[in-house]
Coordinates of C-alpha atoms and ligand atoms in Angstrom, one line a residue:
M1 CA -34.7 17.4 42.6
T2 CA -35.7 14.3 40.7
S3 CA -36.4 14.3 37.0
V4 CA -39.1 11.8 36.0
S5 CA -39.1 10.5 32.4
T6 CA -42.2 9.1 30.8
R7 CA -40.7 7.8 27.6
P8 CA -37.7 5.7 27.0
S9 CA -34.4 7.7 25.9
F10 CA -33.5 7.8 22.1
H11 CA -30.7 5.6 22.6
S12 CA -32.5 2.7 24.5
A13 CA -35.4 2.9 22.1
H14 CA -33.3 2.9 19.3
L15 CA -30.5 0.3 20.2
A16 CA -33.1 -2.3 21.1
S17 CA -34.2 -2.5 17.6
Q18 CA -30.5 -2.6 16.1
P19 CA -28.3 -5.7 15.4
A20 CA -25.0 -5.0 16.8
A21 CA -22.6 -3.0 14.8
G22 CA -19.6 -4.1 13.3
F23 CA -16.2 -2.4 13.5
A24 CA -13.1 -1.4 11.2
D25 CA -9.4 -2.0 11.6
V26 CA -7.1 -0.2 9.3
L27 CA -3.7 -1.7 7.9
V28 CA -1.1 0.5 6.7
G29 CA 2.5 0.4 5.7
L30 CA 4.9 2.0 8.1
Q31 CA 7.9 2.8 5.8
Y32 CA 8.0 3.6 2.1
G33 CA 5.4 1.0 0.6
D34 CA 6.3 -2.5 -0.6
E35 CA 6.2 -4.0 3.0
G36 CA 4.4 -6.8 2.1
K37 CA 0.9 -5.6 3.2
A38 CA -0.9 -7.9 0.7
K39 CA 0.3 -11.0 2.5
I40 CA -0.8 -9.9 6.0
I41 CA -4.2 -9.1 4.5
D42 CA -4.4 -12.4 2.9
A43 CA -3.8 -14.0 6.3
L44 CA -6.1 -11.6 8.0
A45 CA -8.9 -11.7 5.4
P46 CA -11.0 -14.8 7.1
G47 CA -11.6 -12.6 10.0
Y48 CA -13.3 -9.7 8.0
D49 CA -16.4 -9.4 5.8
V50 CA -15.4 -6.4 3.7
I51 CA -11.6 -5.5 2.6
A52 CA -11.8 -1.8 1.4
R53 CA -9.3 0.6 -0.2
F54 CA -9.3 4.1 0.5
N55 CA -6.5 5.9 -1.3
G56 CA -4.3 5.6 -4.5
G57 CA -4.6 3.8 -7.6
A58 CA -2.8 2.1 -10.2
N59 CA 0.4 3.4 -8.5
A60 CA 0.2 0.5 -5.9
G61 CA 0.9 -3.2 -6.9
H62 CA 0.9 -6.6 -5.4
T63 CA 1.8 -9.8 -7.1
I64 CA -0.3 -12.9 -5.9
D65 CA 0.7 -16.4 -6.8
T66 CA -2.2 -18.7 -7.3
P67 CA -2.7 -22.1 -8.3
S68 CA -3.7 -20.9 -11.8
G69 CA -0.9 -18.4 -12.2
R70 CA 0.6 -15.2 -11.1
I71 CA -1.5 -12.1 -11.1
A72 CA -0.4 -8.6 -10.5
L73 CA -3.2 -6.6 -8.9
K74 CA -3.0 -2.7 -8.6
Q75 CA -6.5 -1.4 -7.9
L76 CA -8.5 -4.4 -6.6
P77 CA -8.2 -4.8 -2.8
S78 CA -5.9 -7.8 -1.6
G79 CA -8.9 -9.9 -0.4
V80 CA -9.8 -11.0 -4.1
F81 CA -9.0 -14.7 -3.5
H82 CA -11.2 -14.8 -0.4
P83 CA -14.7 -15.6 -2.0
H84 CA -16.7 -14.8 1.2
A85 CA -15.3 -11.3 1.4
M86 CA -16.8 -8.2 -0.2
L87 CA -14.4 -5.8 -2.0
Y88 CA -15.0 -1.9 -1.7
I89 CA -12.9 0.7 -3.5
G90 CA -13.8 4.2 -1.7
S91 CA -14.3 7.7 -3.0
G92 CA -10.7 8.5 -1.9
C93 CA -9.1 6.5 -4.6
A94 CA -7.9 7.7 -8.1
I95 CA -9.3 4.8 -10.5
N96 CA -7.7 4.1 -13.9
P97 CA -10.8 2.4 -15.5
W98 CA -8.9 0.6 -18.3
K99 CA -6.6 -1.1 -15.8
L100 CA -9.3 -1.9 -13.4
A101 CA -11.5 -3.6 -16.2
D102 CA -8.4 -5.3 -17.2
E103 CA -7.7 -6.7 -13.7
I104 CA -11.5 -7.7 -13.5
E105 CA -11.1 -9.6 -16.9
Q106 CA -7.8 -11.2 -15.9
L107 CA -9.7 -12.7 -12.7
R108 CA -12.5 -13.7 -14.7
E109 CA -10.4 -15.8 -17.0
M110 CA -8.7 -17.5 -14.0
G111 CA -12.4 -18.4 -13.1
I112 CA -12.9 -15.9 -10.3
S113 CA -15.9 -13.8 -10.7
L114 CA -16.3 -10.5 -9.0
E115 CA -20.2 -10.4 -9.5
G116 CA -21.8 -9.2 -6.4
R117 CA -18.7 -8.9 -4.5
L118 CA -17.1 -5.9 -5.7
R119 CA -18.4 -2.3 -5.3
I120 CA -16.6 0.8 -6.5
S121 CA -17.7 4.2 -5.2
A122 CA -19.1 6.4 -8.0
R123 CA -17.3 9.4 -6.5
A124 CA -14.0 8.1 -6.7
A125 CA -11.6 10.2 -9.2
L126 CA -11.2 9.1 -12.6
V127 CA -7.8 9.1 -14.2
Q128 CA -7.8 10.7 -17.6
P129 CA -5.4 10.4 -20.6
H130 CA -3.9 13.8 -20.0
H131 CA -3.2 13.1 -16.4
I132 CA -1.0 10.0 -17.4
A133 CA 0.7 12.1 -19.9
M134 CA 1.4 15.0 -17.7
D135 CA 2.7 12.4 -15.1
R136 CA 5.0 10.5 -17.4
R137 CA 6.6 13.8 -18.6
A138 CA 7.4 15.2 -15.2
S139 CA 8.1 12.0 -13.2
G140 CA 11.7 12.3 -13.3
M141 CA 12.4 14.5 -10.2
I142 CA 10.3 12.5 -7.8
G143 CA 10.4 9.3 -9.6
T144 CA 6.6 8.8 -9.7
T145 CA 5.3 5.8 -10.9
G146 CA 3.7 7.5 -14.1
N147 CA 0.2 6.3 -13.4
G148 CA -1.3 9.9 -13.7
I149 CA -2.3 9.9 -10.0
G150 CA -0.9 13.1 -8.8
P151 CA -2.4 15.1 -11.5
C152 CA -5.6 13.4 -11.1
Y153 CA -5.7 14.4 -7.5
A154 CA -4.7 17.8 -8.5
D155 CA -7.6 18.2 -11.1
R156 CA -9.7 17.1 -8.4
A157 CA -8.9 20.0 -6.3
M158 CA -8.8 22.3 -9.2
R159 CA -12.4 21.3 -10.4
V160 CA -12.1 23.5 -13.5
R161 CA -9.4 24.6 -15.9
N162 CA -9.9 26.9 -19.0
D163 CA -13.9 26.7 -18.1
T164 CA -13.9 22.9 -18.5
R165 CA -14.6 20.7 -15.5
V166 CA -11.6 18.6 -14.9
N167 CA -12.5 16.7 -11.8
L168 CA -14.4 13.7 -13.5
M169 CA -15.7 10.8 -11.2
L170 CA -16.1 7.5 -12.2
G171 CA -20.2 8.1 -11.6
D172 CA -19.8 10.6 -14.6
L173 CA -18.9 7.7 -16.8
L174 CA -22.1 6.1 -15.9
A175 CA -24.3 9.1 -15.9
N176 CA -23.0 10.8 -19.2
E177 CA -20.6 8.6 -21.1
A178 CA -20.6 10.5 -24.3
D179 CA -20.1 13.9 -22.6
T180 CA -17.4 12.5 -20.5
V181 CA -15.4 10.9 -23.2
A182 CA -15.5 14.3 -25.1
S183 CA -14.5 16.3 -22.1
M184 CA -11.4 14.0 -21.7
R185 CA -10.6 14.2 -25.4
N186 CA -10.9 18.1 -25.4
V187 CA -8.7 18.5 -22.1
F188 CA -6.0 16.2 -23.8
T189 CA -6.2 17.9 -27.4
C190 CA -5.9 21.4 -25.7
M191 CA -2.9 20.1 -23.7
I192 CA -1.1 18.8 -26.8
N193 CA -1.9 22.0 -28.7
A194 CA -0.4 24.2 -26.1
E195 CA 2.8 22.3 -26.2
G196 CA 3.0 22.8 -29.9
G197 CA 0.7 19.9 -31.2
T198 CA 3.2 17.0 -30.5
S199 CA 3.2 14.3 -27.6
P200 CA 4.9 10.8 -28.0
W201 CA 1.6 9.4 -26.4
I202 CA -1.1 10.9 -28.8
A203 CA -1.8 7.6 -30.6
E204 CA -1.8 5.6 -27.2
M205 CA -4.2 8.1 -25.4
S206 CA -6.5 8.3 -28.4
D207 CA -6.8 4.5 -28.3
M208 CA -7.8 4.8 -24.8
L209 CA -10.5 7.2 -25.4
L210 CA -11.8 5.1 -28.2
S211 CA -11.8 1.9 -25.8
L212 CA -13.6 3.7 -22.9
P213 CA -17.3 2.8 -23.7
K214 CA -16.2 -0.9 -23.6
V215 CA -14.5 -0.4 -20.3
S216 CA -17.2 1.3 -18.8
E217 CA -19.5 -1.5 -20.0
T218 CA -17.3 -3.7 -17.7
L219 CA -17.3 -1.6 -14.8
R220 CA -21.0 -0.4 -14.7
D221 CA -22.2 -3.1 -12.6
Y222 CA -19.7 -2.6 -9.8
I223 CA -20.0 1.2 -9.6
E224 CA -22.0 1.9 -6.3
T225 CA -23.9 5.4 -6.1
D226 CA -25.2 4.9 -2.5
R227 CA -22.8 6.8 -0.5
G228 CA -23.7 5.2 2.6
W229 CA -23.3 1.6 1.1
L230 CA -20.3 0.6 3.5
I231 CA -21.8 2.2 6.6
D232 CA -25.0 0.2 6.1
R233 CA -23.0 -2.8 6.2
V234 CA -21.2 -2.0 8.9
R235 CA -24.3 -1.0 11.0
H236 CA -25.5 -4.4 10.3
G237 CA -22.7 -6.1 11.8
A238 CA -19.9 -6.4 9.3
N239 CA -16.4 -6.2 10.0
V240 CA -14.1 -4.1 7.6
L241 CA -10.3 -4.3 6.9
F242 CA -9.1 -1.2 5.5
E243 CA -6.1 -1.7 3.1
G244 CA -3.7 1.1 2.9
A245 CA -1.9 1.7 -0.4
Q246 CA 1.7 3.0 -0.4
S247 CA 2.8 4.0 3.2
V248 CA 2.6 6.6 5.8
L249 CA 6.0 7.9 5.1
L250 CA 4.7 8.8 1.6
D251 CA 1.8 10.6 2.7
V252 CA 1.0 13.8 0.7
V253 CA 1.2 16.1 3.8
D254 CA 3.0 14.2 6.5
G255 CA 5.9 12.7 4.3
S256 CA 9.0 14.5 3.2
Q257 CA 8.0 16.9 0.5
P258 CA 8.2 16.9 -2.3
Y259 CA 9.3 13.1 -2.5
V260 CA 5.9 11.8 -1.6
T261 CA 2.8 10.3 -3.3
S262 CA -0.1 12.6 -3.9
S263 CA -3.0 11.0 -1.5
H264 CA -3.2 10.6 2.2
T265 CA -1.7 7.4 3.2
V266 CA -2.0 7.9 7.1
P267 CA -4.6 5.6 8.8
A268 CA -7.0 8.3 9.9
Y269 CA -7.6 9.0 6.2
A270 CA -9.3 5.5 5.9
Y271 CA -12.6 6.9 7.1
V272 CA -12.6 9.8 4.6
G273 CA -11.4 8.0 1.6
G274 CA -13.1 4.8 2.6
D275 CA -16.5 6.4 3.3
L276 CA -17.0 5.3 7.0
S277 CA -17.6 7.0 10.1
P278 CA -14.5 6.9 12.4
K279 CA -16.6 5.8 15.2
Y280 CA -16.4 2.3 14.1
H281 CA -12.7 2.2 14.3
R282 CA -11.0 -0.6 16.4
R283 CA -7.5 -1.1 15.8
T284 CA -4.6 0.2 13.5
I285 CA -2.3 -2.5 12.3
G286 CA 1.0 -1.7 10.8
V287 CA 3.2 -3.6 8.5
A288 CA 7.0 -3.2 8.0
K289 CA 9.8 -5.2 6.7
A290 CA 13.3 -6.0 8.1
I291 CA 15.1 -5.3 4.8
M292 CA 13.9 -1.8 4.1
S293 CA 13.4 -0.4 0.7
R294 CA 12.4 2.9 -1.0
V295 CA 11.6 3.4 -4.8
G296 CA 11.8 7.1 -6.1
R297 CA 13.9 9.8 -4.6
G298 CA 13.7 11.3 -1.1
P299 CA 15.3 10.9 2.3
F300 CA 16.2 7.5 3.4
P301 CA 18.2 7.6 6.7
S302 CA 19.2 3.8 7.2
E303 CA 20.0 3.5 3.2
L304 CA 23.1 1.1 2.7
G305 CA 25.3 3.2 0.6
G306 CA 23.5 6.7 1.3
E307 CA 23.2 9.1 -1.5
R308 CA 25.4 7.0 -3.7
S309 CA 22.7 4.2 -3.9
A310 CA 20.1 6.9 -4.2
Q311 CA 21.6 8.2 -7.3
Y312 CA 22.6 4.7 -8.6
C313 CA 19.1 3.6 -8.5
H314 CA 17.8 6.7 -9.9
D315 CA 20.3 6.1 -12.9
A316 CA 19.2 2.5 -13.0
S317 CA 15.6 3.2 -13.3
Q318 CA 16.0 6.0 -16.0
K319 CA 18.0 3.7 -18.1
S320 CA 15.5 0.7 -17.4
V321 CA 18.2 -1.3 -15.5
G322 CA 16.0 -4.1 -13.7
A323 CA 16.9 -7.4 -12.2
A324 CA 18.2 -9.2 -15.1
E325 CA 20.8 -6.4 -15.9
E326 CA 21.9 -6.0 -12.4
Q327 CA 22.3 -9.9 -12.1
V328 CA 24.6 -10.1 -15.1
R329 CA 26.7 -7.4 -13.9
C330 CA 27.1 -8.3 -10.1
T331 CA 27.7 -11.4 -8.2
A332 CA 25.6 -11.0 -5.1
E333 CA 27.8 -13.4 -2.8
Q334 CA 31.1 -11.2 -3.5
L335 CA 29.4 -8.2 -3.0
L336 CA 27.8 -9.1 0.2
R337 CA 31.3 -9.6 1.8
S338 CA 32.5 -6.1 0.6
D339 CA 33.1 -3.8 3.5
D340 CA 31.2 -1.0 1.3
P341 CA 27.6 -0.7 2.6
F342 CA 26.8 0.4 -1.2
D343 CA 28.0 -3.1 -2.3
V344 CA 26.2 -4.9 0.6
G345 CA 23.0 -3.0 -0.5
I346 CA 23.1 -4.3 -4.1
A347 CA 23.8 -7.8 -2.8
L348 CA 20.8 -7.8 -0.5
R349 CA 18.3 -6.2 -3.3
I350 CA 19.5 -9.2 -5.7
L351 CA 19.3 -11.9 -3.0
T352 CA 15.9 -10.6 -1.7
G353 CA 14.5 -9.5 -5.0
E354 CA 13.6 -5.9 -4.2
Y355 CA 12.6 -4.6 -7.5
G356 CA 9.3 -2.7 -8.4
T357 CA 6.3 -4.9 -9.0
G358 CA 4.9 -2.7 -11.8
T359 CA 8.0 -1.0 -13.0
G360 CA 11.0 -3.6 -12.4
R361 CA 12.9 -0.5 -11.1
P362 CA 15.7 -1.5 -8.4
R363 CA 14.6 -0.3 -5.1
R364 CA 17.0 1.4 -2.9
I365 CA 17.8 -0.7 0.2
G366 CA 18.2 0.0 3.8
M367 CA 19.0 -1.6 7.1
L368 CA 15.9 -1.8 9.5
D369 CA 15.1 1.4 11.0
L370 CA 13.6 0.9 14.5
A371 CA 14.2 4.7 15.4
Q372 CA 12.1 5.7 12.7
L373 CA 9.5 3.1 13.3
R374 CA 9.2 4.2 16.7
E375 CA 8.3 7.8 15.7
V376 CA 5.7 6.5 13.2
V377 CA 3.9 4.3 15.7
K378 CA 3.6 6.8 18.1
A379 CA 2.3 9.5 15.5
H380 CA -0.3 7.2 14.4
G381 CA -1.2 5.2 17.3
V382 CA -0.3 2.0 15.8
D383 CA -1.7 -0.9 17.9
C384 CA 0.5 -3.8 16.5
V385 CA 3.0 -4.4 13.9
Y386 CA 3.6 -7.2 11.5
L387 CA 7.4 -7.5 10.4
N388 CA 8.0 -9.0 7.3
K389 CA 11.3 -10.4 5.4
V390 CA 12.8 -11.4 8.9
D391 CA 14.2 -14.5 7.2
C392 CA 16.3 -12.2 5.0
L393 CA 18.1 -11.0 7.7
S394 CA 20.1 -14.2 7.6
H395 CA 22.4 -12.7 4.6
Y396 CA 24.0 -10.2 7.2
F397 CA 25.6 -13.1 8.8
H398 CA 27.7 -13.6 5.5
S399 CA 28.6 -9.9 5.4
A400 CA 31.3 -8.0 7.0
Y401 CA 28.9 -6.8 9.5
Q402 CA 28.8 -10.4 11.1
G403 CA 25.5 -9.4 12.8
I404 CA 22.2 -7.4 11.9
P405 CA 22.8 -3.7 11.5
M406 CA 19.8 -1.7 12.7
R407 CA 19.1 2.0 13.3
V408 CA 18.0 2.5 16.7
H409 CA 17.5 4.9 19.6
R410 CA 19.8 3.5 21.8
D411 CA 18.4 4.9 25.1
V412 CA 14.6 4.7 24.3
L413 CA 13.7 6.1 27.5
S414 CA 15.5 9.4 27.1
T415 CA 13.6 12.6 26.2
D416 CA 16.2 13.5 23.2
P417 CA 17.6 10.2 22.2
L418 CA 20.0 10.2 19.1
P419 CA 19.5 7.5 16.3
D420 CA 22.4 5.5 16.0
V421 CA 23.4 2.2 14.3
L422 CA 24.1 -1.0 16.3
I423 CA 25.0 -4.4 15.2
Y424 CA 22.4 -7.1 16.8
P425 CA 24.5 -10.1 17.5
G426 CA 21.8 -12.3 19.1
L427 CA 20.2 -13.9 16.2
N428 CA 21.7 -16.9 14.0
E429 CA 20.6 -18.8 10.9
H430 CA 19.7 -21.9 13.2
S431 CA 17.1 -19.7 15.1
L432 CA 15.8 -18.3 11.5
A433 CA 15.5 -21.9 10.2
L434 CA 13.5 -23.2 13.3
G435 CA 11.1 -20.1 13.1
R436 CA 10.3 -21.1 9.7
E437 CA 9.2 -24.5 11.1
G438 CA 7.0 -22.4 13.6
A439 CA 9.2 -23.0 16.6
L440 CA 10.5 -19.8 18.0
D441 CA 13.7 -20.4 20.2
A442 CA 15.1 -18.2 22.8
A443 CA 17.3 -16.2 20.4
M444 CA 14.2 -15.5 18.3
H445 CA 12.2 -14.5 21.4
G446 CA 15.0 -12.1 22.2
F447 CA 14.9 -10.5 19.0
V448 CA 11.2 -10.0 19.1
D449 CA 11.4 -8.4 22.5
F450 CA 14.1 -6.0 21.3
V451 CA 12.3 -4.9 18.3
E452 CA 9.0 -4.3 20.7
R453 CA 10.9 -2.6 23.0
H454 CA 12.5 -0.2 20.6
I455 CA 9.6 0.5 18.5
G456 CA 7.2 0.9 21.4
A457 CA 4.5 -1.5 20.1
P458 CA 3.8 -5.2 20.1
L459 CA 4.7 -7.4 17.1
A460 CA 1.7 -9.5 16.1
G461 CA 3.5 -11.5 13.6
I462 CA 6.8 -12.0 11.8
G463 CA 7.3 -13.0 8.2
L464 CA 9.9 -15.7 7.7
G465 CA 9.5 -16.5 4.0
P466 CA 7.2 -15.8 1.0
E467 CA 4.9 -18.6 1.6
R468 CA 1.6 -18.1 3.5
A469 CA 2.7 -20.8 6.1
S470 CA 5.9 -18.9 7.0
L471 CA 3.9 -16.0 8.7
I472 CA 4.3 -16.7 12.2
T473 CA 1.5 -15.3 14.3
L474 CA 2.8 -14.0 17.9
A475 CA -0.3 -15.2 19.8
A476 CA -0.4 -12.7 22.4
H477 CA -0.7 -9.9 20.1
A478 CA -2.1 -11.3 16.9
V479 CA -5.2 -9.5 15.4
S480 CA -8.0 -12.2 16.4
P481 CA -10.1 -13.3 13.5
V482 CA -13.6 -12.7 14.0
T483 CA -15.7 -15.6 12.9
S484 CA -19.2 -14.9 11.9
A485 CA -21.9 -17.4 12.4
S486 CA -23.8 -16.1 9.6
P487 CA -22.8 -13.8 6.4
R488 CA -23.2 -10.2 7.5
V489 CA -23.0 -8.6 4.1
Ligands
LIG501 P1 3.1 8.3 -7.5 O1 2.4 7.9 -6.4 O2 3.2 7.6 -8.6 O3 2.9 9.8 -7.7 O4 4.7 8.4 -7.1 C1 5.3 9.2 -5.9 C2 6.3 8.6 -5.0 O5 5.7 7.6 -4.4 C3 7.4 7.9 -6.0 O6 8.5 7.9 -4.9 C4 6.7 6.4 -6.0 O7 8.1 5.6 -6.2 C5 6.3 6.3 -4.8 N1 5.1 5.1 -4.7 C6 4.0 5.3 -5.2 N2 3.3 4.0 -5.1 C7 4.2 3.3 -4.5 C8 4.1 1.9 -4.0 O8 3.0 1.3 -4.2 N3 5.2 1.4 -3.4 C9 6.3 2.1 -3.3 N4 6.4 3.3 -3.5 C10 5.3 3.9 -4.1

């Protein structure tokens, strides 16, 4: 039997009138945060029209060196210094309006205007004074950043407490500023009263509420009430790079409870928190670093010094011991030669500057864990990986290890391989120095092959120094920048 169609199908008629749609790539950290994602985004940004955030808030942080000085950004996407790129903050984020207005203002003072470039979903959750107070009070056990992110997401799910709506969104500030401020004040006051009328933060929170009208005036023009804003851009050809905050191992469900952040950090969430249909997904890009770190508590299988290091860093952050104090107490070069991994961890922290961007806390240090990376790559379908801080591996040549210690599954093909530590001998300082100049010798290629085989994904690039130029792209797997002939946004 033949079927006769007298009219064009929906698809052919519809597609003929549509411009080619764009796509989205998702970039996430594959370890415990602070893998140097901003640096990779900076390198990839020319290939995208929109850089978008989909989770977290002021608990994230990246420091960017610019010709006009150093700036620490927390909530704005990393593409701010690429004027062609639009910036989008999705509904999955928890926004601290005071800090966001401050970031916008700092950039304006540096001569960078975000007018016409920044859109923030009106449905992003609003961090309120009582969230910050609650988080600061309870930050000890998990080691949270004290930015109120957890309580904010908790209130989003709670919706109403004591007959008061607590899941306020950024759009509420626009729609009804007076009621929103009054509601925040009411919830904060109730909290203080329930605690006997005292809190070390009453004056600070009260000042925040007083300044909110000015802050919302700064943000007003950037708030986007159209839920389809990003979809429309992509349907008309824009290419999006989603920038994950924190890292997949800190995911609120997938990470090791309770030592996790409170948002979803896994790449699949980009399409929920970033307000786009997953049908536009192209690739998942992972970022890891060769000297691993973790802030806060929780499992860290490759930590140098194990539980001793975890406790030391916890105590140091409670006593506000940061880089300056630690460097006065310890000589990195001596510690590096110790045969105690705990000492080597301290030495590497000092030599490679592993202290929190926002908090200054000493980060726990670990050896490169290829076994763990392999599991993460598989679980999240990571297409390619950028490995930062490869140059820092050279410190191990001055340690008792005399090579690079790494946690690996020795037999990657076995069905139940057990992780093990091996000392990788085949790299030397000469190879790393050559690499910094852009020339990869056989030893460096050998290292790249070894890592790829053990993690089960290609390396798209390796970081051999902090400067832009020292990110070496491995051509075979690099994420190709897409040059657009005409602006698509
Ligand atoms: P919160 O996100 O402030 O609730 O903190 C929960 C956990 O996530 C703590 O262990 C934090 O140290 C960690 N964390 C949050 N944001 C970051 C980040 O940007 N880098 C690394 N760790 C983070």
